[in-house]
Structures are given as structure tokens and as C-alpha cells.
mmCIF file of C-alpha atoms and ligand atoms in Angstrom:
data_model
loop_
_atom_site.group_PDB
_atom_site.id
_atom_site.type_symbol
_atom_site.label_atom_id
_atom_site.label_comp_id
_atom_site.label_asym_id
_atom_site.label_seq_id
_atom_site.Cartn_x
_atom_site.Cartn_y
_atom_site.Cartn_z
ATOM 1 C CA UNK J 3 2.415 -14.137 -6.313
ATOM 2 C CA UNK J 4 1.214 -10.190 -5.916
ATOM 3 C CA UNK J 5 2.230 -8.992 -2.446
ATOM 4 C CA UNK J 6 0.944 -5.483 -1.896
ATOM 5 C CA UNK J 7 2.482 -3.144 0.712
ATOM 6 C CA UNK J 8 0.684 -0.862 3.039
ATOM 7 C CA UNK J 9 1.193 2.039 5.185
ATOM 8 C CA UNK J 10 0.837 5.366 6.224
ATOM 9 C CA UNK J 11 3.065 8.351 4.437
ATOM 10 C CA UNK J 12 6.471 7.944 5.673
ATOM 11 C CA UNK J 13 6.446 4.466 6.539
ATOM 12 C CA UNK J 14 9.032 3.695 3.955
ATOM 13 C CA UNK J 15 7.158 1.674 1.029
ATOM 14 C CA UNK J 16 9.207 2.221 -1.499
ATOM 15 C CA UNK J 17 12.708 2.310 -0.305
ATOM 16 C CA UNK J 18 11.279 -1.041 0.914
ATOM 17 C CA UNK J 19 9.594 -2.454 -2.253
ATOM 18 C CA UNK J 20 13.453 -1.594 -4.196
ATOM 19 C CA UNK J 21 14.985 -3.420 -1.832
ATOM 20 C CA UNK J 22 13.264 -6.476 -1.875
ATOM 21 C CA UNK J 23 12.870 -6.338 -5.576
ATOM 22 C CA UNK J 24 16.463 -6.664 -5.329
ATOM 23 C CA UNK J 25 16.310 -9.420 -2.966
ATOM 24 C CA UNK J 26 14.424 -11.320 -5.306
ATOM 25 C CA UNK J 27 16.055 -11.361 -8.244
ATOM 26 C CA UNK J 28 19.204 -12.029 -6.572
ATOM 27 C CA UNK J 29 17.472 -14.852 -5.474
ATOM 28 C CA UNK J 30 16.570 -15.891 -9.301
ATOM 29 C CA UNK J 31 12.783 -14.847 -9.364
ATOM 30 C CA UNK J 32 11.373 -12.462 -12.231
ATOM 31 C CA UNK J 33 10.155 -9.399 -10.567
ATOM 32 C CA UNK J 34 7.529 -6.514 -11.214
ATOM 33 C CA UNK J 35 7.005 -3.448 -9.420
ATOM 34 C CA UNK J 36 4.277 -1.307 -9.526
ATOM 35 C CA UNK J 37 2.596 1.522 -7.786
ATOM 36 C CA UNK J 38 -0.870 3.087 -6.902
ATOM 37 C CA UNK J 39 -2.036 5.362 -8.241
ATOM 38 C CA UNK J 40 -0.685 4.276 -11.518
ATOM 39 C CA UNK J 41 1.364 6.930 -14.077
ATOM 40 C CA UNK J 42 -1.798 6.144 -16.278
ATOM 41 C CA UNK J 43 -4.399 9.266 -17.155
ATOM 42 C CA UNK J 44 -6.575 8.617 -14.329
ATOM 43 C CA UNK J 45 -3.592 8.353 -12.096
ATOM 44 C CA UNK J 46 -2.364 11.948 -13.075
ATOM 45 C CA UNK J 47 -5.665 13.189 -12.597
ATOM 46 C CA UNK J 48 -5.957 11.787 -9.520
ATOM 47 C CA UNK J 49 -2.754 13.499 -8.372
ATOM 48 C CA UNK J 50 -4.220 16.837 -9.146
ATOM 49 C CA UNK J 51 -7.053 16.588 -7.524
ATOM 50 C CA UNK J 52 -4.847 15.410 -4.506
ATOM 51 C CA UNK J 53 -3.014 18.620 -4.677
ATOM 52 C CA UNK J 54 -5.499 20.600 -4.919
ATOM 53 C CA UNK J 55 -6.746 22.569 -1.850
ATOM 54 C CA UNK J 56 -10.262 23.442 -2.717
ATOM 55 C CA UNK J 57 -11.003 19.756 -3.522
ATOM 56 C CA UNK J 58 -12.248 18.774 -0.257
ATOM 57 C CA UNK J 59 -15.386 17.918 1.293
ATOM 58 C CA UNK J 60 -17.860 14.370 1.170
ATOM 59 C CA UNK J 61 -18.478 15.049 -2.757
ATOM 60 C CA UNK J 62 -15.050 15.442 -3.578
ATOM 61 C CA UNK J 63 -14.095 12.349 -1.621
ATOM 62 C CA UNK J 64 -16.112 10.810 -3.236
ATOM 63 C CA UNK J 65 -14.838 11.286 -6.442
ATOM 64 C CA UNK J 66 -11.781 10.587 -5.473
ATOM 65 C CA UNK J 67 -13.040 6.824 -4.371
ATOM 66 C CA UNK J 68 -14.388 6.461 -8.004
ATOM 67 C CA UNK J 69 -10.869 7.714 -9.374
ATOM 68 C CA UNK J 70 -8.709 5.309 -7.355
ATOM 69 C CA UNK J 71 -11.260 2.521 -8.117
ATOM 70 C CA UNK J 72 -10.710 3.543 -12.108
ATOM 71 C CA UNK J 73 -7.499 3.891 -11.862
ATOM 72 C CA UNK J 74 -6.828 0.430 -10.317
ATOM 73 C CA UNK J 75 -8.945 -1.485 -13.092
ATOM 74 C CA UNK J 76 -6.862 -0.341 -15.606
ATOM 75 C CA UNK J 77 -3.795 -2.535 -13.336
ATOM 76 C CA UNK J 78 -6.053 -5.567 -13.544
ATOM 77 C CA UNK J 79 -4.900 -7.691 -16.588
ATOM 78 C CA UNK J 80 -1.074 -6.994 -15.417
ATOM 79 C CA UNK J 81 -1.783 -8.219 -12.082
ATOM 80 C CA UNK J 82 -3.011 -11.894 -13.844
ATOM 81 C CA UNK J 83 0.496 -12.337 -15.181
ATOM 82 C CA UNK J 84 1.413 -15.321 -13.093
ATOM 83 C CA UNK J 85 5.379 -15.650 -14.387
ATOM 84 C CA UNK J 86 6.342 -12.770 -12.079
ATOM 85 C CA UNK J 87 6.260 -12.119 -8.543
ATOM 86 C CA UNK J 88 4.387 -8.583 -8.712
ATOM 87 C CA UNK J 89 4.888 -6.085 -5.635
ATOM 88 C CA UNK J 90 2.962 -3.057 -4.996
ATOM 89 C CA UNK J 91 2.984 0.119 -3.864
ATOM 90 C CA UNK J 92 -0.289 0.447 -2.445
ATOM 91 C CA UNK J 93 -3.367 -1.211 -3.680
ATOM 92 C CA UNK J 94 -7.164 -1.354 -3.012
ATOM 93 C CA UNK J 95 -6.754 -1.792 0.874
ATOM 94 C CA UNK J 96 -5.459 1.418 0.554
ATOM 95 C CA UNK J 97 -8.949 2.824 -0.621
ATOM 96 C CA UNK J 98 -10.523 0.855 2.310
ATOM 97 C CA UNK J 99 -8.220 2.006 4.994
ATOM 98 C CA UNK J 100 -8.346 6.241 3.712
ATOM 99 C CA UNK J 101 -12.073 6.662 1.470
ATOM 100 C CA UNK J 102 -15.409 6.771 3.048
ATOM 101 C CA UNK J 103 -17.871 5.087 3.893
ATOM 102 C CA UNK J 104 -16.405 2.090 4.022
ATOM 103 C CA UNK J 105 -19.314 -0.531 2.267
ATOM 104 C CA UNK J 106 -19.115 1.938 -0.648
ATOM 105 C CA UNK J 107 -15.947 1.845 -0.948
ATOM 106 C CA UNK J 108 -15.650 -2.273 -0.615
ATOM 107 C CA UNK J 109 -18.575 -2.516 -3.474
ATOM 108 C CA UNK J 110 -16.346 0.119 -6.414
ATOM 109 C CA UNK J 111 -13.379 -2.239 -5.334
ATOM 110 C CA UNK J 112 -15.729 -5.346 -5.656
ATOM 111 C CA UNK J 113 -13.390 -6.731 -8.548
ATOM 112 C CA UNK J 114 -9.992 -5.364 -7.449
ATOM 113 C CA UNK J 115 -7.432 -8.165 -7.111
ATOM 114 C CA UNK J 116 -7.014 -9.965 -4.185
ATOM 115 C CA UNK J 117 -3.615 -9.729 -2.437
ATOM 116 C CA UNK J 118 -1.601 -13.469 -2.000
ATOM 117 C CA UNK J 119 0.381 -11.446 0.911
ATOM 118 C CA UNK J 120 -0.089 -8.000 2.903
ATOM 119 C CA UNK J 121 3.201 -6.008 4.051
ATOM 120 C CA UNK J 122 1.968 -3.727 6.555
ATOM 121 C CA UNK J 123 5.069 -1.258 7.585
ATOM 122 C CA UNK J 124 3.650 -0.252 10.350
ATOM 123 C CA UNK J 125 4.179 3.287 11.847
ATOM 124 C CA UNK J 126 2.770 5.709 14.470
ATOM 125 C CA UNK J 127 1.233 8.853 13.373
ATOM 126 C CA UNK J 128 4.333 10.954 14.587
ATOM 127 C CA UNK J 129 6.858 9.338 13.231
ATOM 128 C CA UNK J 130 5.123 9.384 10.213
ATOM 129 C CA UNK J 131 4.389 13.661 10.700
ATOM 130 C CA UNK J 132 8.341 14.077 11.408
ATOM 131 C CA UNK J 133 9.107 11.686 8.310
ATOM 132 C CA UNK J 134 7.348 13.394 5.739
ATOM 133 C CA UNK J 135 8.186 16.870 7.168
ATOM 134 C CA UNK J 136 3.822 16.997 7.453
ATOM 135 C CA UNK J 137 2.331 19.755 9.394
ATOM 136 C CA UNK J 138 2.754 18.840 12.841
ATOM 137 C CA UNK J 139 -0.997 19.366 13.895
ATOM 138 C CA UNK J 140 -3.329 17.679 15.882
ATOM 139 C CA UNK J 141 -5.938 16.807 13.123
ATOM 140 C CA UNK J 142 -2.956 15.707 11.204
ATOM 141 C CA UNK J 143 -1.848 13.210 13.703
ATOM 142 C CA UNK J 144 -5.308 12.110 14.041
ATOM 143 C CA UNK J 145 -5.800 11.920 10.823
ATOM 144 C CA UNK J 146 -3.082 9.231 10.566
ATOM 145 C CA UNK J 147 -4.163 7.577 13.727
ATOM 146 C CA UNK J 148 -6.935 6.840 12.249
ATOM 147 C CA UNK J 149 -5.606 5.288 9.205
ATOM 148 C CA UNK J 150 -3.164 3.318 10.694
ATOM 149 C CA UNK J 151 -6.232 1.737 13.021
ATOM 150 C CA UNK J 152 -8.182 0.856 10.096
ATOM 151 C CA UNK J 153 -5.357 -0.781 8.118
ATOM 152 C CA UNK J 154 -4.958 -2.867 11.724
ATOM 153 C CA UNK J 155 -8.503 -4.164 11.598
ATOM 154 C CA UNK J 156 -8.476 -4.709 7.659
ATOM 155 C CA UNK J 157 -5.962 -6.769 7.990
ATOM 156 C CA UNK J 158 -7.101 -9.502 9.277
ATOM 157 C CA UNK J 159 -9.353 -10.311 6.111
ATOM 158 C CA UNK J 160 -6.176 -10.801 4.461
ATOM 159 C CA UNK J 161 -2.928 -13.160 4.858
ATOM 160 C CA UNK J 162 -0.323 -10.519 6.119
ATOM 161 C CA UNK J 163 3.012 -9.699 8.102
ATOM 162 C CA UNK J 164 2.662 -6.747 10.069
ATOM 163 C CA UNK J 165 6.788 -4.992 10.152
ATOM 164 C CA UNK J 166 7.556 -2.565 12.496
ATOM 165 C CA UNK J 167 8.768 -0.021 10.169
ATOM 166 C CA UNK J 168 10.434 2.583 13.314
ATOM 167 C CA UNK J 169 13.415 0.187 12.807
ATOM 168 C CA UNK J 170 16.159 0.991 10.847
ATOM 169 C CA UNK J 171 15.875 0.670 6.649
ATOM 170 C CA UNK J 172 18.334 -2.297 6.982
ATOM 171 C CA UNK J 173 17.018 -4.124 9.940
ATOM 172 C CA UNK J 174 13.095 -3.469 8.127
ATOM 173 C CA UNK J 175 14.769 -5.057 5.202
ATOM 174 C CA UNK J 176 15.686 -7.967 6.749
ATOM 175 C CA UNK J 177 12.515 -8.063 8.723
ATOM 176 C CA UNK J 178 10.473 -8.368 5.493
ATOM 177 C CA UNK J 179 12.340 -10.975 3.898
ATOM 178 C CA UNK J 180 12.315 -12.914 6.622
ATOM 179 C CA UNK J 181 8.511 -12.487 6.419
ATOM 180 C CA UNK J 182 8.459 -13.081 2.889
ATOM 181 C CA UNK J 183 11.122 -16.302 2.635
ATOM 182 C CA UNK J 184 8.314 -18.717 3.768
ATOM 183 C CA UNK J 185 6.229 -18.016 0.862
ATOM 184 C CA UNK J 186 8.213 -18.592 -1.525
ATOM 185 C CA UNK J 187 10.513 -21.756 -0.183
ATOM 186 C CA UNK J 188 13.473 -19.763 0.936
ATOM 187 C CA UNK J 189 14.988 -20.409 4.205
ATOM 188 C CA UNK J 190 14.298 -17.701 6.874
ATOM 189 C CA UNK J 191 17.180 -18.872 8.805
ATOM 190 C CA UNK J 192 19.501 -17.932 6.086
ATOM 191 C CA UNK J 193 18.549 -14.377 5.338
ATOM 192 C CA UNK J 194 21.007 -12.198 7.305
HETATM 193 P P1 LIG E 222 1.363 7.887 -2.387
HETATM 194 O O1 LIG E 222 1.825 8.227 -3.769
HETATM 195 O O2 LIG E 222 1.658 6.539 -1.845
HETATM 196 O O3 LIG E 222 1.870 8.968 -1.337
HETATM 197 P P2 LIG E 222 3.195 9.832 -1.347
HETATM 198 O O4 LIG E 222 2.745 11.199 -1.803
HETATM 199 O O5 LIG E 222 3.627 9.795 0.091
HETATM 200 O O6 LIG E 222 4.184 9.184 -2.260
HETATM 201 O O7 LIG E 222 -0.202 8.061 -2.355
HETATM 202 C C1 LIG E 222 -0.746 9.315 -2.473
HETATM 203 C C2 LIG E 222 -1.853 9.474 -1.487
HETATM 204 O O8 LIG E 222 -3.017 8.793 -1.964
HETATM 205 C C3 LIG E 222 -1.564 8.926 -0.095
HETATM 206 O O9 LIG E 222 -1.796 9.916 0.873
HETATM 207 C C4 LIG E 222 -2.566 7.802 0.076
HETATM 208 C C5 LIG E 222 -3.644 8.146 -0.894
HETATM 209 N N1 LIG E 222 -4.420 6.987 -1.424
HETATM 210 C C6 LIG E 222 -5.751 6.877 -1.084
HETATM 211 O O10 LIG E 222 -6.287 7.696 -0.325
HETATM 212 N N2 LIG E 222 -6.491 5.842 -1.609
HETATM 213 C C7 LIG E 222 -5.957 4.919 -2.447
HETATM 214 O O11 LIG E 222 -6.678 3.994 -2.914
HETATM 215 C C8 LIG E 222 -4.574 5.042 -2.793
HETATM 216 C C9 LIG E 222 -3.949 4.056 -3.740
HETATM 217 C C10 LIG E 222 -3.825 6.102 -2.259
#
């Protein structure tokens, strides 16, 4: 199974992904983690670029799109291994829900991987600002608003649990297993 988790900055991903991963093999499954970008050469470059502050503008976003699309082909024979459960931190939707224009975007991602199961942690755009310590500004919070919408309507294209992720880490812990348990034959009723 590859469940992919999405979100805005802050929402809590990661924390998340460690302690389901946890969960899991508790539970007796094999487990994989990964996240996008990837620690591969595209993925560093792709970090640089997102730190630095002359790289803006429609061209550069562009480029960006092709380097997150690269990037994420080089994940693609890993994600095929069907002896794990694999979770990620991010994944194509993510290029769909921040790059531009959208059918652009959809056709460099035409072979990405498929999802079996979307997390959404869901979060407002404030929560997220105060979170990640962000610049408190307008276009900021827009910015996010935005985002957040569009992983909303993407979601529906996909099977997915949306988690309110204002909660508390435990209480979005046990929200996501509960979400999870179904899939994979566990009892909901017995997750605390
Ligand atoms: P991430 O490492 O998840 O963020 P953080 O710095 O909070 O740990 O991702 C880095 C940024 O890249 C994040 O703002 C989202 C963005 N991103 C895209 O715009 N498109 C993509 O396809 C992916 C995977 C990430």
C-alpha cells in the first residue's frame, strides 16, 4: 500500500508519518518512509533553488515543476515494492496543489504513482503562519489559502481521509489510525 500525506507547512507531516510508522510495525507490518523532494541530486538542487530569493517569477516556477517532476521519477521503482507499506512525505499532489498551470503540471506528473490512500492534515493558513514562525503577511496567508483550497478540490480524484490537524499531536495520531485501520484489516474500535 503507498499512502502519501499532504498539507500545508506546519501541518505536522512528519511528526505524523514517525508516528504511524511506529504504529505499524508495532502492529507487525514492514514499513518504508520516504519524503519529497528526495535527498537525491535533483532533490538538493531543488532545495537551493527553493532558498534562493532571486529565483522567482513564471520561468523559474517553471523549472521548479520540471525539478519536482525529475526528482519524483527517480522514487518510481521504490514505490513498486509491494512487501512494504510505503508512506510519504509529500508526493505529486503536492506539485498539483503549489506549481502552475495546473494541466501542465498534471501532463510532467503523467506517470507519477498513484496514491492507494491520501492523508490530508488539514490546516488553516494561520495556524500554519504561527507554526512555522512564517512571515505573518497577508500574501503569505493567502498564499496558503490558496493551497490548502486546491488540495480540497484535488482530493476528491483520489481515495482520502481528510484529519483535522489543529488537534493535538496525540489526538491527530489517533485520528489517522483510526482512518488508516480500515485499510489494512485492523479494528478502528480498538485503536485508543
Ligand atoms: P517540505 O520539505 O515538505 O517543506 P518544509 O521546508 O516545511 O519541510 O517541502 C518544501 C517545499 O516544497 C514546501 O513548501 C512545498 C514545496 N513543494 C512543491 O511546491 N511541490 C512539490 O511537488 C513538492 C514535493 C514540494
Amino acid at each position: 500500500m503507498y499512502i502519501v500525506f499532504e498539507g500545508i507547512d506546519g501541518s505536522g507531516k512528519s511528526t505524523q508519518i514517525q508516528m504511524l510508522e511506529q504504529w505499524l510495525e508495532d502492529n507487525g507490518f514492514r514499513v518504508e518512509t520516504m519524503v519529497e523532494p528526495t535527498d537525491s541530486e535533483v532533490g538538493k538542487l531543488i532545495r537551493q533553488f527553493l532558498q534562493n530569493p532571486d529565483a522567482t517569477g513564471d520561468t523559474f516556477q517553471k523549472a521548479l515543476a520540471l525539478l519536482f517532476a525529475a526528482d519524483r521519477m527517480l522514487i518510481m521503482d521504490k514505490l513498486e515494492d509491494e512487501s512494504k507499506i510505503i508512506i510519504s512525505d509529500r508526493s505529486y499532489i503536492s506539485s498539483l496543489a503549489y506549481q502552475e498551470p495546473f494541466e501542465w503540471v498534471s501532463v510532467l506528473n503523467k506517470y507519477a504513482k498513484k496514491p492507494d490512500l491520501v492523508i490530508l492534515l488539514d490546516l488553516d493558513a494561520k495556524t500554519s503562519v504561527s507554526r512555522t514562525s512564517g512571515q505573518d503577511t497577508f500574501e503569505n496567508e493567502e498564499f496558503l489559502t490558496g493551497i490548502r483550497q486546491n488540495y480540497l478540490n484535488l482530493l476528491e480524484d483520489y481515495e482520502h481521509q481528510i484529519i483535522d490537524a489543529t488537534n493535538g499531536v496525540n489526538k491527530v495520531s489517533s485520528d489517522i489510525k483510526k482512518a488508516v485501520a480500515p485499510y489494512l484489516g485492523i479494528c478502528p474500535d480498538c485503536i485508543l
